[in-house]
C-alpha positions as a Python dict, from the first residue, in 0.01 Angstrom:
ca = {
    (1, 'D'): (0, 0, 0),
    (2, 'D'): (-304, 130, 200),
    (3, 'S'): (-216, 490, 289),
    (4, 'T'): (-337, 811, 277),
    (5, 'L'): (-43, 1080, 20),
    (6, 'E'): (-167, 1470, 168),
    (7, 'F'): (-2, 1747, -3),
    (8, 'P'): (44, 2089, 165),
    (9, 'P'): (-240, 2321, -13),
    (10, 'K'): (-185, 2521, -285),
    (11, 'A'): (146, 2378, -314),
    (12, 'C'): (216, 2382, -691),
    (13, 'Y'): (415, 2067, -870),
    (14, 'E'): (603, 2093, -1232),
    (15, 'I'): (576, 1667, -1406),
    (16, 'E'): (741, 1672, -1702),
    (17, 'G'): (683, 1290, -1645),
    (18, 'T'): (416, 1064, -1509),
    (19, 'L'): (343, 1070, -1148),
    (20, 'F'): (259, 657, -1306),
    (21, 'V'): (66, 481, -981),
    (22, 'N'): (135, 101, -1055),
    (23, 'N'): (-82, -153, -909),
    (24, 'R'): (-120, -13, -544),
    (25, 'H'): (-380, -83, -299),
    (26, 'R'): (-606, 144, -77),
    (27, 'L'): (-415, 464, -179),
    (28, 'L'): (-567, 816, -112),
    (29, 'F'): (-454, 1077, -260),
    (30, 'N'): (-518, 1396, -140),
    (31, 'G'): (-457, 1725, -305),
    (32, 'N'): (-549, 1971, -99),
    (33, 'G'): (-631, 2270, -384),
    (34, 'A'): (-266, 2170, -494),
    (35, 'E'): (-111, 2214, -872),
    (36, 'F'): (6, 1951, -1104),
    (37, 'L'): (182, 2136, -1393),
    (38, 'A'): (369, 2105, -1733),
    (39, 'K'): (593, 2305, -1868),
    (40, 'T'): (644, 2127, -2204),
    (41, 'I'): (597, 1860, -2396),
    (42, 'G'): (775, 1544, -2180),
    (43, 'V'): (1048, 1536, -2468),
    (44, 'G'): (1383, 1405, -2285),
    (45, 'T'): (1267, 1280, -1929),
    (46, 'T'): (1262, 937, -1856),
    (47, 'P'): (888, 691, -1862),
    (48, 'P'): (802, 535, -1652),
    (49, 'P'): (851, 93, -1687),
    (50, 'S'): (704, -118, -1888),
    (51, 'P'): (396, -207, -1888),
    (52, 'G'): (319, 178, -1911),
    (53, 'P'): (477, 339, -2257),
    (54, 'H'): (253, 126, -2522),
    (55, 'I'): (266, 427, -2794),
    (56, 'G'): (573, 608, -2831),
    (57, 'W'): (671, 889, -2571),
    (58, 'P'): (626, 1128, -2475),
    (59, 'A'): (280, 1037, -2662),
    (60, 'A'): (202, 813, -2379),
    (61, 'R'): (224, 1017, -2134),
    (62, 'A'): (-62, 1136, -1849),
    (63, 'Q'): (4, 1343, -1566),
    (64, 'W'): (-103, 1118, -1314),
    (65, 'W'): (-134, 653, -1460),
    (66, 'V'): (-285, 487, -1220),
    (67, 'M'): (-147, 36, -1359),
    (68, 'E'): (-383, -232, -1252),
    (69, 'G'): (-416, -196, -861),
    (70, 'A'): (-759, -88, -682),
    (71, 'D'): (-937, 140, -464),
    (72, 'I'): (-744, 420, -598),
    (73, 'T'): (-916, 814, -505),
    (74, 'I'): (-753, 1090, -622),
    (75, 'E'): (-934, 1373, -493),
    (76, 'N'): (-929, 1816, -492),
    (77, 'M'): (-637, 1849, -743),
    (78, 'V'): (-585, 2131, -1017),
    (79, 'I'): (-377, 1895, -1314),
    (80, 'H'): (-276, 2076, -1586),
    (81, 'G'): (-95, 1931, -1950),
    (82, 'A'): (97, 2076, -2163),
    (83, 'A'): (-157, 2149, -2474),
    (84, 'N'): (-116, 2542, -2400),
    (85, 'L'): (221, 2563, -2414),
    (86, 'E'): (386, 2481, -2688),
    (87, 'A'): (130, 2485, -2962),
    (88, 'P'): (-138, 2693, -2751),
    (89, 'Y'): (-498, 2534, -2837),
    (90, 'E'): (-627, 2645, -3191),
    (91, 'G'): (-957, 2590, -3229),
    (92, 'T'): (-1190, 2275, -3327),
    (93, 'T'): (-1114, 2226, -3689),
    (94, 'W'): (-885, 1940, -3868),
    (95, 'G'): (-602, 2176, -3951),
    (96, 'A'): (-579, 2348, -3627),
    (97, 'R'): (-510, 1970, -3503),
    (98, 'K'): (-281, 1779, -3702),
    (99, 'Q'): (27, 1863, -3607),
    (100, 'R'): (-86, 1778, -3232),
    (101, 'R'): (-187, 1430, -3289),
    (102, 'Q'): (238, 1285, -3176),
    (103, 'Y'): (56, 1379, -2806),
    (104, 'I'): (-217, 1196, -2903),
    (105, 'G'): (-207, 946, -2631),
    (106, 'Q'): (-100, 1240, -2294),
    (107, 'Y'): (-438, 1221, -2046),
    (108, 'G'): (-470, 1440, -1747),
    (109, 'V'): (-545, 1103, -1587),
    (110, 'R'): (-525, 792, -1749),
    (111, 'F'): (-645, 457, -1508),
    (112, 'A'): (-579, 132, -1658),
    (113, 'G'): (-699, -219, -1599),
    (114, 'T'): (-791, -22, -1222),
    (115, 'T'): (-1017, -147, -962),
    (116, 'R'): (-1260, 63, -810),
    (117, 'G'): (-1092, 452, -907),
    (118, 'L'): (-1184, 753, -837),
    (119, 'L'): (-1162, 1060, -951),
    (120, 'D'): (-1332, 1348, -703),
    (121, 'D'): (-1377, 1779, -651),
    (122, 'C'): (-1101, 1819, -945),
    (123, 'T'): (-973, 2029, -1204),
    (124, 'V'): (-838, 1895, -1530),
    (125, 'T'): (-690, 2096, -1800),
    (126, 'D'): (-527, 2145, -2122),
    (127, 'T'): (-457, 1821, -2259),
    (128, 'F'): (-368, 1649, -2609),
    (129, 'S'): (-569, 1371, -2525),
    (130, 'D'): (-894, 1332, -2312),
    (131, 'L'): (-921, 1520, -1979),
    (132, 'V'): (-938, 1140, -1846),
    (133, 'G'): (-924, 826, -1994),
    (134, 'V'): (-1111, 480, -1900),
    (135, 'T'): (-860, 189, -2022),
    (136, 'A'): (-710, -116, -2043),
    (137, 'D'): (-391, -253, -1913),
    (138, 'N'): (-259, -354, -2218),
    (139, 'P'): (-268, -236, -2521),
    (140, 'A'): (-513, -401, -2843),
    (141, 'N'): (-274, -597, -2994),
    (142, 'V'): (-227, -817, -2632),
    (143, 'K'): (-425, -1110, -2574),
    (144, 'D'): (-687, -1080, -2274),
    (145, 'P'): (-645, -715, -2167),
    (146, 'Q'): (-766, -623, -1812),
    (147, 'P'): (-1038, -385, -1804),
    (148, 'A'): (-1094, -152, -1566),
    (149, 'R'): (-1365, -185, -1332),
    (150, 'D'): (-1617, 19, -1140),
    (151, 'I'): (-1476, 360, -1208),
    (152, 'T'): (-1638, 664, -1075),
    (153, 'I'): (-1514, 1022, -1230),
    (154, 'V'): (-1775, 1279, -980),
    (155, 'D'): (-1776, 1647, -934),
    (156, 'N'): (-1487, 1717, -1125),
    (157, 'V'): (-1453, 1983, -1438),
    (158, 'L'): (-1289, 1920, -1703),
    (159, 'E'): (-1200, 2180, -1949),
    (160, 'R'): (-1006, 2232, -2279),
    (161, 'S'): (-926, 1928, -2461),
    (162, 'D'): (-765, 1849, -2769),
    (163, 'R'): (-918, 1491, -2811),
    (164, 'D'): (-1220, 1452, -2600),
    (165, 'G'): (-1403, 1445, -2245),
    (166, 'P'): (-1376, 1178, -2042),
    (167, 'S'): (-1394, 886, -2243),
    (168, 'V'): (-1396, 494, -2146),
    (169, 'Y'): (-1231, 257, -2418),
    (170, 'D'): (-1179, -103, -2247),
    (171, 'G'): (-1421, -25, -1910),
    (172, 'V'): (-1708, -146, -1668),
    (173, 'D'): (-1976, -62, -1380),
    (174, 'I'): (-1839, 325, -1463),
    (175, 'T'): (-1980, 659, -1382),
    (176, 'I'): (-1860, 979, -1474),
    (177, 'A'): (-2099, 1235, -1308),
    (178, 'H'): (-2217, 1572, -1211),
    (179, 'N'): (-1885, 1718, -1426),
    (180, 'T'): (-1809, 2021, -1567),
    (181, 'I'): (-1658, 1945, -1935),
    (182, 'G'): (-1588, 2189, -2224),
    (183, 'D'): (-1358, 2309, -2450),
    (184, 'V'): (-1309, 2013, -2656),
    (185, 'W'): (-1264, 1882, -2997),
    (186, 'G'): (-1415, 1570, -3031),
    (187, 'P'): (-1730, 1406, -2809),
    (188, 'I'): (-1817, 1599, -2463),
    (189, 'V'): (-1824, 1240, -2332),
    (190, 'D'): (-1685, 899, -2535),
    (191, 'L'): (-1746, 509, -2440),
    (192, 'E'): (-1556, 374, -2740),
    (193, 'P'): (-1399, -19, -2731),
    (194, 'V'): (-1155, 16, -3063),
    (195, 'A'): (-1033, -266, -3023),
    (196, 'T'): (-1305, -552, -3059),
    (197, 'R'): (-1078, -740, -2789),
    (198, 'W'): (-1210, -400, -2523),
    (199, 'E'): (-1571, -352, -2400),
    (200, 'V'): (-1754, -120, -2248),
    (201, 'D'): (-2016, -266, -2026),
    (202, 'D'): (-2259, -43, -1758),
    (203, 'V'): (-2181, 326, -1744),
    (204, 'T'): (-2404, 548, -1606),
    (205, 'V'): (-2379, 944, -1747),
    (206, 'L'): (-2516, 1189, -1533),
    (207, 'D'): (-2667, 1508, -1498),
    (208, 'N'): (-2335, 1710, -1651),
    (209, 'T'): (-2260, 2053, -1790),
    (210, 'A'): (-2144, 2015, -2101),
    (211, 'G'): (-1991, 2364, -2276),
    (212, 'T'): (-1790, 2403, -2645),
    (213, 'H'): (-1755, 2076, -2866),
    (214, 'A'): (-1695, 2101, -3176),
    (215, 'H'): (-1810, 1756, -3210),
    (216, 'Y'): (-2089, 1529, -3057),
    (217, 'F'): (-2246, 1610, -2703),
    (218, 'M'): (-2144, 1195, -2658),
    (219, 'T'): (-2057, 868, -2801),
    (220, 'A'): (-2070, 529, -2806),
    (221, 'S'): (-1924, 353, -3087),
    (222, 'G'): (-1630, 149, -3201),
    (223, 'A'): (-1524, -199, -3317),
    (224, 'S'): (-1579, -426, -3032),
    (225, 'T'): (-1982, -597, -2957),
    (226, 'I'): (-1910, -521, -2620),
    (227, 'N'): (-2098, -177, -2604),
    (228, 'D'): (-2414, -251, -2334),
    (229, 'N'): (-2594, -121, -2070),
    (230, 'L'): (-2555, 304, -2059),
    (231, 'L'): (-2718, 514, -1957),
    (232, 'F'): (-2689, 907, -2050),
    (233, 'K'): (-2976, 1087, -1786),
    (234, 'G'): (-3002, 1432, -1711),
    (235, 'N'): (-2707, 1638, -1871),
    (236, 'V'): (-2699, 1937, -1981),
    (237, 'D'): (-2559, 2010, -2334),
    (238, 'I'): (-2500, 2502, -2290),
    (239, 'G'): (-2238, 2493, -2541),
    (240, 'G'): (-2323, 2324, -2823),
    (241, 'N'): (-2614, 2058, -2882),
    (242, 'M'): (-2711, 1764, -2816),
    (243, 'M'): (-2598, 1497, -3127),
    (244, 'M'): (-2461, 1163, -3008),
    (245, 'L'): (-2359, 876, -3190),
    (246, 'I'): (-2450, 538, -3115),
    (247, 'G'): (-2303, 304, -3356),
    (248, 'S'): (-2137, -27, -3503),
    (249, 'R'): (-1867, -19, -3725),
    (250, 'Q'): (-1948, -412, -3747),
    (251, 'P'): (-2137, -517, -4065),
    (252, 'H'): (-2449, -749, -3858),
    (253, 'P'): (-2582, -543, -3629),
    (254, 'P'): (-2764, -462, -3432),
    (255, 'I'): (-2478, -561, -3149),
    (256, 'R'): (-2572, -335, -2917),
    (257, 'E'): (-2744, -403, -2616),
    (258, 'N'): (-2972, -162, -2366),
    (259, 'V'): (-2954, 194, -2457),
    (260, 'Q'): (-3133, 455, -2252),
    (261, 'I'): (-3178, 814, -2345),
    (262, 'I'): (-3354, 1015, -2147),
    (263, 'D'): (-3416, 1401, -1983),
    (264, 'N'): (-3091, 1536, -2166),
    (265, 'R'): (-3156, 1928, -2248),
    (266, 'A'): (-2938, 2178, -2505),
    (267, 'N'): (-3022, 2507, -2573),
    (268, 'K'): (-2879, 2516, -2944),
    (269, 'A'): (-2989, 2285, -3273),
    (270, 'N'): (-2797, 2012, -3489),
    (271, 'T'): (-2657, 2072, -3753),
    (272, 'G'): (-2504, 1970, -4091),
    (273, 'G'): (-2758, 1809, -4238),
    (274, 'A'): (-2718, 1500, -4011),
    (275, 'S'): (-2982, 1382, -3622),
    (276, 'L'): (-2982, 1475, -3373),
    (277, 'I'): (-2988, 1142, -3235),
    (278, 'A'): (-2839, 893, -3468),
    (279, 'V'): (-2864, 517, -3412),
    (280, 'K'): (-2717, 183, -3580),
    (281, 'G'): (-2778, -159, -3429),
    (282, 'V'): (-2860, -131, -3083),
    (283, 'N'): (-3160, -418, -2908),
    (284, 'R'): (-3373, -242, -2671),
    (285, 'L'): (-3338, 200, -2672),
    (286, 'T'): (-3552, 449, -2516),
    (287, 'V'): (-3524, 831, -2610),
    (288, 'E'): (-3753, 954, -2351),
    (289, 'G'): (-3830, 1273, -2185),
    (290, 'N'): (-3586, 1468, -2370),
    (291, 'N'): (-3523, 1820, -2410),
    (292, 'A'): (-3434, 1992, -2740),
    (293, 'P'): (-3437, 2223, -3069),
    (294, 'V'): (-3370, 2039, -3370),
    (295, 'N'): (-3294, 2064, -3765),
    (296, 'G'): (-3408, 1733, -3948),
    (297, 'T'): (-3495, 1360, -3763),
    (298, 'A'): (-3427, 1441, -3426),
    (299, 'V'): (-3365, 1047, -3427),
    (300, 'N'): (-3238, 863, -3726),
    (301, 'V'): (-3254, 462, -3592),
    (302, 'Q'): (-3099, 197, -3898),
    (303, 'D'): (-3078, -196, -3794),
    (304, 'S'): (-3171, -172, -3454),
    (305, 'N'): (-3536, -378, -3235),
    (306, 'N'): (-3702, -264, -2946),
    (307, 'V'): (-3706, 147, -2980),
    (308, 'N'): (-3922, 418, -2770),
    (309, 'V'): (-3913, 741, -2830),
    (310, 'V'): (-4171, 874, -2626),
    (311, 'V'): (-4259, 1222, -2460),
    (312, 'N'): (-4018, 1432, -2574),
    (313, 'S'): (-3965, 1800, -2670),
    (314, 'F'): (-3801, 1871, -2982),
    (315, 'H'): (-3833, 2178, -3114),
    (316, 'G'): (-3843, 2187, -3494),
    (317, 'A'): (-3799, 1848, -3601),
    (318, 'S'): (-3943, 1808, -3942),
    (319, 'A'): (-4023, 1422, -3792),
    (320, 'F'): (-3945, 1256, -3484),
    (321, 'V'): (-3829, 939, -3604),
    (322, 'T'): (-3695, 774, -3882),
    (323, 'A'): (-3546, 399, -3891),
    (324, 'T'): (-3503, 171, -4158),
    (325, 'G'): (-3471, -227, -4196),
    (326, 'S'): (-3545, -196, -3807),
    (327, 'S'): (-3857, -374, -3648),
    (328, 'S'): (-4042, -299, -3352),
    (329, 'V'): (-4024, 118, -3365),
    (330, 'S'): (-4278, 298, -3173),
    (331, 'Q'): (-4310, 615, -3093),
    (332, 'R'): (-4605, 829, -2890),
    (333, 'G'): (-4685, 1166, -2703),
    (334, 'N'): (-4399, 1325, -2885),
    (335, 'S'): (-4363, 1722, -2931),
    (336, 'G'): (-4172, 2056, -3188),
}
C-alpha cells in the first residue's frame, strides 16, 4: 500500500494469467507506455485466489483485475487481450461470436467492488469480454455484494471487443469521459445491472467518441430495480448510429429514475425498424439538444412518466415522440 509502481518506458510484459490487485490501497501503476500482452487464451495458467474466479477459468481472466481495495490508479499503459490470437476478430454477427463465448469474462481491466479507481490515458484492445468492466466483488448469487464506487474511466483508447466497450454491472458514482471507443460487438457503453442484487446509480457518460459498433450506442437495462441518475452528454458517434435502449425487465415499471440524454450527435441513422431511442419504465426523462438522422420514430416511450423531448434535430424522423402507457410526456422545439 501507499506506493507508486513505475514500469520502464516502452517495456513489454507477457500476461497469461491475471495481474490481480487484491484489497490494496493507495497504489499508482504508471506504465510509462509499457505494453501488457496476452499471447494465449490462458488455458493452463494459475487463476487468482478466491474470490477471484467466479465463472470458471480461463473464462474469468482479466489482464488487470482490481479486487476491492481503494484509491487504485492505472495509467499510461497499453493492454492487449487474447481475442485477436487463436480466434481472430471475425465481425459482428452472432455466428462469428458464439464459439468464443467460453471466454466471455476476459476483461481488459476490471474494477470489482473497488472504491475510488482510475483508468487514465491507457489503450485497451482485443478482449473477449468488455474492454473495461465495473462490477461487484461477488457473483450475482451471493448476498450483499459490494458495488464498485467512484470509478473514473477517462482519456483512454478502447478498441476491438467481442462484447462491449466500458460496462457497469454494479457501480455507484461512475464517470466514463473523453474516451475513444470502437470496433465492438455490443454497445459502446453498457449500464446493465443484470442481477437483482446489483445496482447502477449516478453514472456520467460524457464527451466520448464512438467508432464502429454492431448494436446500440448506449444501453441501460438489466434486471435490477436500481439503474438511476444517468447522464449521457456530449457523446459523438462517428462509426454507427445513436440507438439507445433505456429499459426494464420488470413487469410493473417505471422503476428507473432521472435519465438525461443531452447534446449527443451521430452521423448515421438507426436501422432495422427500431426507434432511435427506446425507453421503457423511466420516471423523469430528458432528451434535449441531440442531433442525428432518424429512420422512423426518434423517441419511443412506454410506461414512463415526466418525459421531456425538447430542441432536438432528428433529421428524417416520421415522428419525434410516440408514447404508450405513459403520462406527462411533452415535446417542443424539435426539428426534422
